[in-house]
PDB file of C-alpha atoms and ligand atoms in Angstrom:
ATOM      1  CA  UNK W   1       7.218 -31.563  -3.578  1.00  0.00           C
ATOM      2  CA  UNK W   2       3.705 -32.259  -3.221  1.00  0.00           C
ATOM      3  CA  UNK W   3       2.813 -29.820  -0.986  1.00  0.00           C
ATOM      4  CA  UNK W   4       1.482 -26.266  -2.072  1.00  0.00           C
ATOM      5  CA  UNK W   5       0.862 -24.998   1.495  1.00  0.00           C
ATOM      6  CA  UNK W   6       2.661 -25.286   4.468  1.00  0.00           C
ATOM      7  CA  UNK W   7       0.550 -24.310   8.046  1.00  0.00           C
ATOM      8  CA  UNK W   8       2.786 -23.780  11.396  1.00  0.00           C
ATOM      9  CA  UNK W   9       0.506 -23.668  13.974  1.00  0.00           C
ATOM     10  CA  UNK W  10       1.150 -23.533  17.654  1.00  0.00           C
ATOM     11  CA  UNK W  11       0.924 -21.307  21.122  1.00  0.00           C
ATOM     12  CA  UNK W  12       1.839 -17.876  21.209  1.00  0.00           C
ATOM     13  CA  UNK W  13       5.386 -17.511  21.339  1.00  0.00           C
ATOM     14  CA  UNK W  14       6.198 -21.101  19.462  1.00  0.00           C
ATOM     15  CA  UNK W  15       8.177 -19.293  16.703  1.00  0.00           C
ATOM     16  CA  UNK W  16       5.357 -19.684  14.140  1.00  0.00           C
ATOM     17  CA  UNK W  17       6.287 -16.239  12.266  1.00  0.00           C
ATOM     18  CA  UNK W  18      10.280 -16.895  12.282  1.00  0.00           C
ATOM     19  CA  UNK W  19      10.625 -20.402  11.477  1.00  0.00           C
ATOM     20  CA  UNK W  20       8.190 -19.763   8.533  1.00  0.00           C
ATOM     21  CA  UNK W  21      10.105 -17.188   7.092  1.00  0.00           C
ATOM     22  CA  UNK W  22      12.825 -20.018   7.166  1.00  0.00           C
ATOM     23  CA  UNK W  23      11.078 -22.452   6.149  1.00  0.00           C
ATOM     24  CA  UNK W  24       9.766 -20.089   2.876  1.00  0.00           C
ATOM     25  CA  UNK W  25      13.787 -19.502   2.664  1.00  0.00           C
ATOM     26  CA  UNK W  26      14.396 -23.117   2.444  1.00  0.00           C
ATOM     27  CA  UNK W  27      11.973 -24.371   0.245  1.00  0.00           C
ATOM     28  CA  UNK W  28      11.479 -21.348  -2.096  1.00  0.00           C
ATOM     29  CA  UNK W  29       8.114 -20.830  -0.979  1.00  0.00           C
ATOM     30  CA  UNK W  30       6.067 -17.140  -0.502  1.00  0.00           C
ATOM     31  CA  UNK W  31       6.467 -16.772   3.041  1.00  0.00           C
ATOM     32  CA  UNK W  32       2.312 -15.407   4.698  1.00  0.00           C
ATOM     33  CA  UNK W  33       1.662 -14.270   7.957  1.00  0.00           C
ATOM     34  CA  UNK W  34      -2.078 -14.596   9.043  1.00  0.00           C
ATOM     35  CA  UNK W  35      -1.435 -11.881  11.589  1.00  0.00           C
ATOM     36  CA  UNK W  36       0.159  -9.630   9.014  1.00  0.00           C
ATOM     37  CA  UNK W  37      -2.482 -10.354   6.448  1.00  0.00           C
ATOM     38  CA  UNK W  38      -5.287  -9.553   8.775  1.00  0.00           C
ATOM     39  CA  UNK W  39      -3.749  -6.328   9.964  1.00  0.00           C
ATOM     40  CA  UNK W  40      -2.754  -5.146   6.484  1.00  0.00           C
ATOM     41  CA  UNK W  41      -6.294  -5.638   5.529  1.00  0.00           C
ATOM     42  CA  UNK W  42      -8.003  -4.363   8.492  1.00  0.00           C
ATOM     43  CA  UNK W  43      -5.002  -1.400   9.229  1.00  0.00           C
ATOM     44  CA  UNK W  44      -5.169  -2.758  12.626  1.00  0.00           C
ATOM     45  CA  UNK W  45      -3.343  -5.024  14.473  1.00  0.00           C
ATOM     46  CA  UNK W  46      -5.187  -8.901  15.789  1.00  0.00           C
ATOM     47  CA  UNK W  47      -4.235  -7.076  19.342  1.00  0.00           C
ATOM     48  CA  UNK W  48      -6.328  -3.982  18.524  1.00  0.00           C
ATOM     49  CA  UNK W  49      -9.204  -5.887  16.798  1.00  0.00           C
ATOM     50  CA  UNK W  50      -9.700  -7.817  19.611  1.00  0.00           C
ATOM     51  CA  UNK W  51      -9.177  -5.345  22.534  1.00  0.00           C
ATOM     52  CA  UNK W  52     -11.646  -3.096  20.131  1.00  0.00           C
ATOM     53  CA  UNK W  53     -14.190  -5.113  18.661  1.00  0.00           C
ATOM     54  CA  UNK W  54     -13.848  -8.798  20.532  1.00  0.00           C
ATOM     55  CA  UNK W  55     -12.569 -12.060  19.895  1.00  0.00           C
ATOM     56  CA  UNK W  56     -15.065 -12.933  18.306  1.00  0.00           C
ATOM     57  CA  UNK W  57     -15.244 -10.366  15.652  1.00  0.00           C
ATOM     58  CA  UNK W  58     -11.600 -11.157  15.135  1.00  0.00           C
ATOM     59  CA  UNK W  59     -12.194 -14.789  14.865  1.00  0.00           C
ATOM     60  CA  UNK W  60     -14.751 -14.347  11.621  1.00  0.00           C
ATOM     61  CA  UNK W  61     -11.496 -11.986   9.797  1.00  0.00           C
ATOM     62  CA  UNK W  62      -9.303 -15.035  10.844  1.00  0.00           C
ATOM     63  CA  UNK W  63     -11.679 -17.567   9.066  1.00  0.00           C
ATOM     64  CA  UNK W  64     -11.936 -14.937   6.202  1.00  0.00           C
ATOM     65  CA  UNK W  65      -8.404 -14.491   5.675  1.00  0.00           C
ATOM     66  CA  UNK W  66      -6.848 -18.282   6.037  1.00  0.00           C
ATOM     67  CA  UNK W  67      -9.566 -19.232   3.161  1.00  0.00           C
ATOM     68  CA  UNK W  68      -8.612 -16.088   1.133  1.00  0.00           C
ATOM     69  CA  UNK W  69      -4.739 -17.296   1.352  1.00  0.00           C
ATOM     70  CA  UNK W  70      -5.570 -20.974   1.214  1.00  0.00           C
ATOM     71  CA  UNK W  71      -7.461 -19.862  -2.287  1.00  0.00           C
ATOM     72  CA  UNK W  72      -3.836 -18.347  -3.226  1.00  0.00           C
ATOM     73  CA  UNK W  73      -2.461 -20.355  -5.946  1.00  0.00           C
ATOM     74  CA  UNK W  74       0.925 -20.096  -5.146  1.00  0.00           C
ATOM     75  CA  UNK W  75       3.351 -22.372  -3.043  1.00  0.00           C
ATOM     76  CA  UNK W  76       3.277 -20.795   0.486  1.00  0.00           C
ATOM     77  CA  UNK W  77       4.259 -21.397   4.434  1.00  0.00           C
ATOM     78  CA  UNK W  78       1.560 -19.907   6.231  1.00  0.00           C
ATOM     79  CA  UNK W  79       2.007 -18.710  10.048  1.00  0.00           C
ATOM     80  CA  UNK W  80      -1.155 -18.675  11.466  1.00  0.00           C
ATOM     81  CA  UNK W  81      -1.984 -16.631  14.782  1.00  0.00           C
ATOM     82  CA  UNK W  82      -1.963 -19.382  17.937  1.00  0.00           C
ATOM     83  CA  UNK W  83      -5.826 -19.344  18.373  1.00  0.00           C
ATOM     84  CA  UNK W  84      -6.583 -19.827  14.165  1.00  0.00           C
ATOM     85  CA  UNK W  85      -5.975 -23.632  14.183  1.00  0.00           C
ATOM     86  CA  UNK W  86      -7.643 -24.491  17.556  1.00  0.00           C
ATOM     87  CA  UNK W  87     -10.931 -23.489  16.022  1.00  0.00           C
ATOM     88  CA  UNK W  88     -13.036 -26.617  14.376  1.00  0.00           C
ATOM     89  CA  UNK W  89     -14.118 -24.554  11.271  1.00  0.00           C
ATOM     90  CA  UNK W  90     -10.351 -23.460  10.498  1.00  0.00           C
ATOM     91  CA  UNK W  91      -9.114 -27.326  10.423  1.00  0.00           C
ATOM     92  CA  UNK W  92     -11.877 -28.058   8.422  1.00  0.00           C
ATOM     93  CA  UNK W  93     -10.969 -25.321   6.168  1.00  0.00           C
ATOM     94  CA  UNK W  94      -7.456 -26.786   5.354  1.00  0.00           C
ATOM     95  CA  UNK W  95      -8.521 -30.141   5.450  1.00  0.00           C
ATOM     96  CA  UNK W  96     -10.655 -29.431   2.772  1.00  0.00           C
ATOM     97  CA  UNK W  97      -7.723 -27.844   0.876  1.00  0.00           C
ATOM     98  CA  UNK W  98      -5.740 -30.189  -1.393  1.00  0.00           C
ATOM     99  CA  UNK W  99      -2.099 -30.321  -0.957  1.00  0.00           C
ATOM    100  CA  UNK W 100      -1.183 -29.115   2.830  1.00  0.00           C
ATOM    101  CA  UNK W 101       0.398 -30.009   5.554  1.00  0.00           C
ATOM    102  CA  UNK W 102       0.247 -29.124   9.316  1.00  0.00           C
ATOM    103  CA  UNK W 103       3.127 -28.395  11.588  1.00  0.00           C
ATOM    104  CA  UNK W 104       2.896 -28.144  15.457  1.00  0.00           C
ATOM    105  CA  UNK W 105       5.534 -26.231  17.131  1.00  0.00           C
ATOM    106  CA  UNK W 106       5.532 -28.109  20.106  1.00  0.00           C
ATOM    107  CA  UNK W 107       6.932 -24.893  22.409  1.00  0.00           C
ATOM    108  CA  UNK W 108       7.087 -25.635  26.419  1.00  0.00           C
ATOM    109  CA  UNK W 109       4.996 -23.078  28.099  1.00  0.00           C
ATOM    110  CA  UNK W 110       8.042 -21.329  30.078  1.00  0.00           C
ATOM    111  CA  UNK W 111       9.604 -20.789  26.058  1.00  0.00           C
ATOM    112  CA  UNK W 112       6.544 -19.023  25.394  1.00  0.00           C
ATOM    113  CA  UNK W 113       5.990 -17.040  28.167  1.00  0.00           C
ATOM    114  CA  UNK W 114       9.554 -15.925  28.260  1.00  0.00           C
ATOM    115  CA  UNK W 115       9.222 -14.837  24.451  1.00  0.00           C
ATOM    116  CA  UNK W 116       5.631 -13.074  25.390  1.00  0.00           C
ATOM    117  CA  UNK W 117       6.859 -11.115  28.425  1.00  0.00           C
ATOM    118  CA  UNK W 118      10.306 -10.270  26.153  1.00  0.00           C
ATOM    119  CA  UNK W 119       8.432  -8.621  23.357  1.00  0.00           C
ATOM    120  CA  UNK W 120       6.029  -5.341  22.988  1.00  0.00           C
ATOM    121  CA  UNK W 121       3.959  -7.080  20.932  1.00  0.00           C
ATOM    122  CA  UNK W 122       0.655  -6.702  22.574  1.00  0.00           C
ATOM    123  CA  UNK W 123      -1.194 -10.772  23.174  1.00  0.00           C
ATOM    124  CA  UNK W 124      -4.511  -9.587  24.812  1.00  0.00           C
ATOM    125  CA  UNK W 125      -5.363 -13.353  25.118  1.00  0.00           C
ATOM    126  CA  UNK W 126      -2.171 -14.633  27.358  1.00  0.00           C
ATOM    127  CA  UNK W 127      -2.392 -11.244  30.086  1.00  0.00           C
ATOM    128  CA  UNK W 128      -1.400 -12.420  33.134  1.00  0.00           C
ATOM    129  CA  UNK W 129       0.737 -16.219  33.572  1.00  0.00           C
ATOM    130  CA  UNK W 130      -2.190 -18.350  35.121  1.00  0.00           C
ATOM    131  CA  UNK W 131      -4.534 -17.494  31.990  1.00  0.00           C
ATOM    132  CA  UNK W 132      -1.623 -17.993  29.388  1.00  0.00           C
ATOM    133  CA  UNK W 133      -0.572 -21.259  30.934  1.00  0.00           C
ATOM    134  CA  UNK W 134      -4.371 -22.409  31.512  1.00  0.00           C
ATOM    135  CA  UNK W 135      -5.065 -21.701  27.410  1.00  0.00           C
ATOM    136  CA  UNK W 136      -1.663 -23.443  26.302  1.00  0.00           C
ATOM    137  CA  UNK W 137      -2.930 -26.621  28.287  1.00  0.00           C
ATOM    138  CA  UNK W 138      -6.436 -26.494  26.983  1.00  0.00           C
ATOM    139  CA  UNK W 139      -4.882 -26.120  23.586  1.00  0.00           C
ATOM    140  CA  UNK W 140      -2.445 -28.810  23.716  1.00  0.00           C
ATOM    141  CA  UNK W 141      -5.027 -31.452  22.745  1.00  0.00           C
ATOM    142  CA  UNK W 142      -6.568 -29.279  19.112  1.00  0.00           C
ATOM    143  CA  UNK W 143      -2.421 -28.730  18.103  1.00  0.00           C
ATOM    144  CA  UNK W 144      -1.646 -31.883  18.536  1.00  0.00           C
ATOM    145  CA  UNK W 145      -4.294 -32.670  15.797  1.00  0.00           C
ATOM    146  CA  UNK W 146      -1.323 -31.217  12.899  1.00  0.00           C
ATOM    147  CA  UNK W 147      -0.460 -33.691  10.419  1.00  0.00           C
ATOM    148  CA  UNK W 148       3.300 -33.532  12.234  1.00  0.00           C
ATOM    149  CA  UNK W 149       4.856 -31.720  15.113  1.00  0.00           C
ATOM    150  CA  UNK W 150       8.222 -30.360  15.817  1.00  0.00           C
ATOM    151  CA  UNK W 151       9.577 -30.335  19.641  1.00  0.00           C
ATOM    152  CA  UNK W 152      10.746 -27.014  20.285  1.00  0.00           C
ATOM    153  CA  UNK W 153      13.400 -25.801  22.875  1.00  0.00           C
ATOM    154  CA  UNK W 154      14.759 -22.572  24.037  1.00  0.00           C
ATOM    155  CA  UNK W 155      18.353 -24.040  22.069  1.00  0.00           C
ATOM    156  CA  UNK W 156      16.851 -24.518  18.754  1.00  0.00           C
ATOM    157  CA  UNK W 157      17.072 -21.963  16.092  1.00  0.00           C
ATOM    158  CA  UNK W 158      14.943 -21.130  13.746  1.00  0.00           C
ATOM    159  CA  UNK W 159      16.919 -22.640  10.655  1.00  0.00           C
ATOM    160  CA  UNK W 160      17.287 -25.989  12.350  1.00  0.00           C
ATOM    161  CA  UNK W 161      13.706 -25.940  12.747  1.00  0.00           C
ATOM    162  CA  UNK W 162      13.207 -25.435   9.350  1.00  0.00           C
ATOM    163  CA  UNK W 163      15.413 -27.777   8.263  1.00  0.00           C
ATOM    164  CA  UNK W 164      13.342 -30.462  10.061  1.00  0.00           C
ATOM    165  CA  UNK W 165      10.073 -29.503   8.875  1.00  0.00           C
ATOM    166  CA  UNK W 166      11.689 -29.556   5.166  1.00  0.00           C
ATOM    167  CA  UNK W 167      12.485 -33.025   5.508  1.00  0.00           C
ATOM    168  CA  UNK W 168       8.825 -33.193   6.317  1.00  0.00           C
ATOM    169  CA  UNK W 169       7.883 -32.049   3.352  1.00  0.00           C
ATOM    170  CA  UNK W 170      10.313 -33.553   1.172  1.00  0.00           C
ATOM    171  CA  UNK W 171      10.317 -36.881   2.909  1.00  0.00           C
ATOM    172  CA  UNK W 172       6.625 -37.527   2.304  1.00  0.00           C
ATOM    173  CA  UNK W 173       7.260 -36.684  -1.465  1.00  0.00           C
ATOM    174  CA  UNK W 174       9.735 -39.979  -1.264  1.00  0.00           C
ATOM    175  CA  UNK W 175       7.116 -41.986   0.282  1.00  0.00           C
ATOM    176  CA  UNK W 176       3.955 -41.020  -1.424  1.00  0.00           C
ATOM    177  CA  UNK W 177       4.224 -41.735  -5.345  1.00  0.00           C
ATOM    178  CA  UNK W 178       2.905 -38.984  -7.694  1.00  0.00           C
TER     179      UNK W 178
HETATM  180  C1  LIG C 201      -3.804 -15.341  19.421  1.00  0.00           C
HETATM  181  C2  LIG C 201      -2.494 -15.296  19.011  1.00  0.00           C
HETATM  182  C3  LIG C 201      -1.913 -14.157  18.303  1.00  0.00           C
HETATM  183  C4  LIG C 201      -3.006 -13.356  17.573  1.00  0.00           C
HETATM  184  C5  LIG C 201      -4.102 -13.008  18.517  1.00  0.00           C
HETATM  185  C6  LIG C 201      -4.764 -14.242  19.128  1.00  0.00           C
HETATM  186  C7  LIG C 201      -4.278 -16.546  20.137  1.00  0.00           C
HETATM  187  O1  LIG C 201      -0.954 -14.600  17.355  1.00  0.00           O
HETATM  188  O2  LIG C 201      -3.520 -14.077  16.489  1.00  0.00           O
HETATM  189  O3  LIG C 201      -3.587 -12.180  19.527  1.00  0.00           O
HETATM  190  O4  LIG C 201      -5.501 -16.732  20.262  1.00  0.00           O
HETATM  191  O5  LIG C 201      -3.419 -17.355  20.567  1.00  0.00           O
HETATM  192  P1  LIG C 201       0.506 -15.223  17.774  1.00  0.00           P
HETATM  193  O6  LIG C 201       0.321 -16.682  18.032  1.00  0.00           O
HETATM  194  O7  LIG C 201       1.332 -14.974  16.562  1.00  0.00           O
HETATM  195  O8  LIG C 201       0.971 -14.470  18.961  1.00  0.00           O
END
């Protein structure tokens, strides 16, 4: 495996944080959440920090924490939060870093909005439909700049996902020599 960090990145509601956690299952990797991380650190949650303090303000944490766990040396799926990737100095961030590879969960709007509206986790970015769906257009174009993506549907679970973006992983190991 040549990978030492795995990114999922995608809209809200893509399945970032569960598919990781099978993905870290899989593959006997540490399992991060940039959400978690930032709210462990901060003892508030991305939702507060940006309803409190701005997006912005929450976008320099963001940076701060994906090069903190990028700088982990340890073998690791990271989740990051559905804005982190779509933001130039982020990719340029992991680009930089030897050893990754991106994942898209390609999620259809409706799947996300039906996981946003079915959980009390608070997404101050996505409040009403027309603004959610508006920002998971205008995003399409930055996701689809992940070294791979994974088409994701309402039927798939998160352990089939997994699987597929382990063969990722492993596959290019085949193909690439040491
Ligand atoms: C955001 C997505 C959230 C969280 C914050 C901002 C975004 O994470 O980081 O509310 O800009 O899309 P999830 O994608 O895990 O919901």
């Amino acid at each position: 495996m040549r990978y030492q960090k795995i990114i999922l990145v995608g809209f809200m509601g893509s399945g970032k944080s569960t598919v990781a956690a099978a993905v870290g299952r899989q593959l006997n990797f540490a399992v991060i959440d940039l959400d978690n991380a930032i709210a462990a650190a901060e003892g508030r949650t991305p939702a507060e920090l940006i309803e409190q303090d701005g997006e912005l303000s929450f976008r320099e944490l963001e940076h701060r924490m994906l090069r903190e766990v990028l700088r982990r040396d340890e073998r690791a799926v990271i989740a990051l939060g559905g804005g982190a990737w779509t933001i130039s100095e982020n990719r340029r961030l992991i680009s930089e870093q030897e050893a990754t590879l991106t994942i898209w969960l390609d999620a259809p709007f409706e799947l996300c909005w039906k996981r946003i509206t079915s959980t009390t986790e608070k997404r101050p970015l996505a409040p009403t439909i027309a603004a959610a769906e508006q920002l998971h257009r205008k995003r399409q174009a930055d996701y689809a700049l992940a070294d791979q993506s994974v088409h994701v549907s309402e039927n798939d679970s998160a352990e089939g996902l997994a699987e597929k973006i382990a063969d990722f992983a492993l596959g290019a190991r085949a193909s690439r020599p040491q």
